[in-house]
Amino acid sequence: EDQVTQSPEALRLQEGESSSLNCSYTVSGLRGLFWYRQDPGKGPEFLFTLYSAGEEKEKERLKATLTKKESFLHITAPKPEDSATYLCAVQAGGSQGNLIFGKGTKLSVKP
Amino acid sequence: DAGVTQSPTHLIKTRGQQVTLRCSPKSGHDTVSWYQQALGQGPQFIFQYYEEEERQRGNFPDRFSGHQFPNYSSELNVNALLLGDSALYLCASSLRQGAYNSPLHFGNGTRLTVT
């Protein structure tokens, strides 16, 4: 069964304290791994797509990496505005586009 | 460039009633998917529409049905509402079904409360 597990469930950081979020996945033929950011009361906002092991993508203070079993979202010198829930999702090889999401990691960055 | 828009933003219904949620996709997108997000959970796939047909369906009962119109907009209908249907309903659009480099773009959802 295809599934996605994210850890930790919640993470509290001080401003400037770098850390990483983990996304472990089991999928039959990975077609793509996606990271989204979701603010309270809003829909998920697309951040990155990763397609193959070894691939990396960067955007401002965020960097996503991918291995054959997991993905990491590294946050460098976070700011309070980075506080949000970060969702990881996979698209299986046999799917027509639907995503399987993890439960997310709720990140809080204190000034 | 208008993103994905959903209406209404909030809705309160009683058990047993029926509800219709609406979605307009991002400009240029032709595929619409619907997701249900319970509190504290990740979104769960309900179904996907392309060329006005349901192309793929998640593990949801027949009480959940949908429609896509020629202008690519979509509706989600839920019949015989249960308390457990209370959730944030998200619409997502993309370009062409299963396109390799077309990530899903989400709207801000409709918060449905069933009492």
mmCIF file of C-alpha atoms in Angstrom, chain A residues 22-59:
data_model
loop_
_atom_site.group_PDB
_atom_site.id
_atom_site.type_symbol
_atom_site.label_atom_id
_atom_site.label_comp_id
_atom_site.label_asym_id
_atom_site.label_seq_id
_atom_site.Cartn_x
_atom_site.Cartn_y
_atom_site.Cartn_z
ATOM 1 C CA ASN A 22 11.480 14.253 7.157
ATOM 2 C CA CYS A 23 9.136 12.543 4.712
ATOM 3 C CA SER A 24 9.363 8.749 4.399
ATOM 4 C CA TYR A 25 7.422 7.096 1.618
ATOM 5 C CA THR A 26 6.422 3.702 0.291
ATOM 6 C CA VAL A 27 5.090 3.814 -3.240
ATOM 7 C CA SER A 28 4.894 1.552 -6.248
ATOM 8 C CA GLY A 29 6.933 3.415 -8.805
ATOM 9 C CA LEU A 30 7.506 6.998 -7.705
ATOM 10 C CA ARG A 31 6.341 9.423 -10.338
ATOM 11 C CA GLY A 32 7.024 12.528 -8.252
ATOM 12 C CA LEU A 33 7.381 13.785 -4.676
ATOM 13 C CA PHE A 34 5.836 17.133 -3.801
ATOM 14 C CA TRP A 35 6.262 19.573 -0.941
ATOM 15 C CA TYR A 36 3.519 22.023 -0.042
ATOM 16 C CA ARG A 37 3.164 24.719 2.595
ATOM 17 C CA GLN A 38 -0.219 25.264 4.243
ATOM 18 C CA ASP A 39 -1.132 28.270 6.380
ATOM 19 C CA PRO A 40 -4.108 28.072 8.783
ATOM 20 C CA GLY A 41 -7.430 28.324 6.954
ATOM 21 C CA LYS A 42 -5.739 28.243 3.533
ATOM 22 C CA GLY A 43 -5.160 25.681 0.836
ATOM 23 C CA PRO A 44 -1.748 24.070 0.294
ATOM 24 C CA GLU A 45 0.758 26.207 -1.611
ATOM 25 C CA PHE A 46 3.092 24.385 -3.993
ATOM 26 C CA LEU A 47 6.809 24.529 -3.133
ATOM 27 C CA PHE A 48 8.770 21.799 -4.956
ATOM 28 C CA THR A 49 8.559 18.707 -7.123
ATOM 29 C CA LEU A 50 11.327 16.079 -7.005
ATOM 30 C CA TYR A 51 11.423 13.233 -9.498
ATOM 31 C CA SER A 52 14.475 11.079 -8.882
ATOM 32 C CA ALA A 53 16.901 10.126 -6.101
ATOM 33 C CA GLY A 54 19.699 12.617 -5.722
ATOM 34 C CA GLU A 55 17.673 15.546 -6.967
ATOM 35 C CA GLU A 56 17.685 18.805 -4.978
ATOM 36 C CA LYS A 57 15.576 21.973 -5.258
ATOM 37 C CA GLU A 58 16.018 25.304 -3.462
ATOM 38 C CA LYS A 59 13.804 28.304 -2.809
#
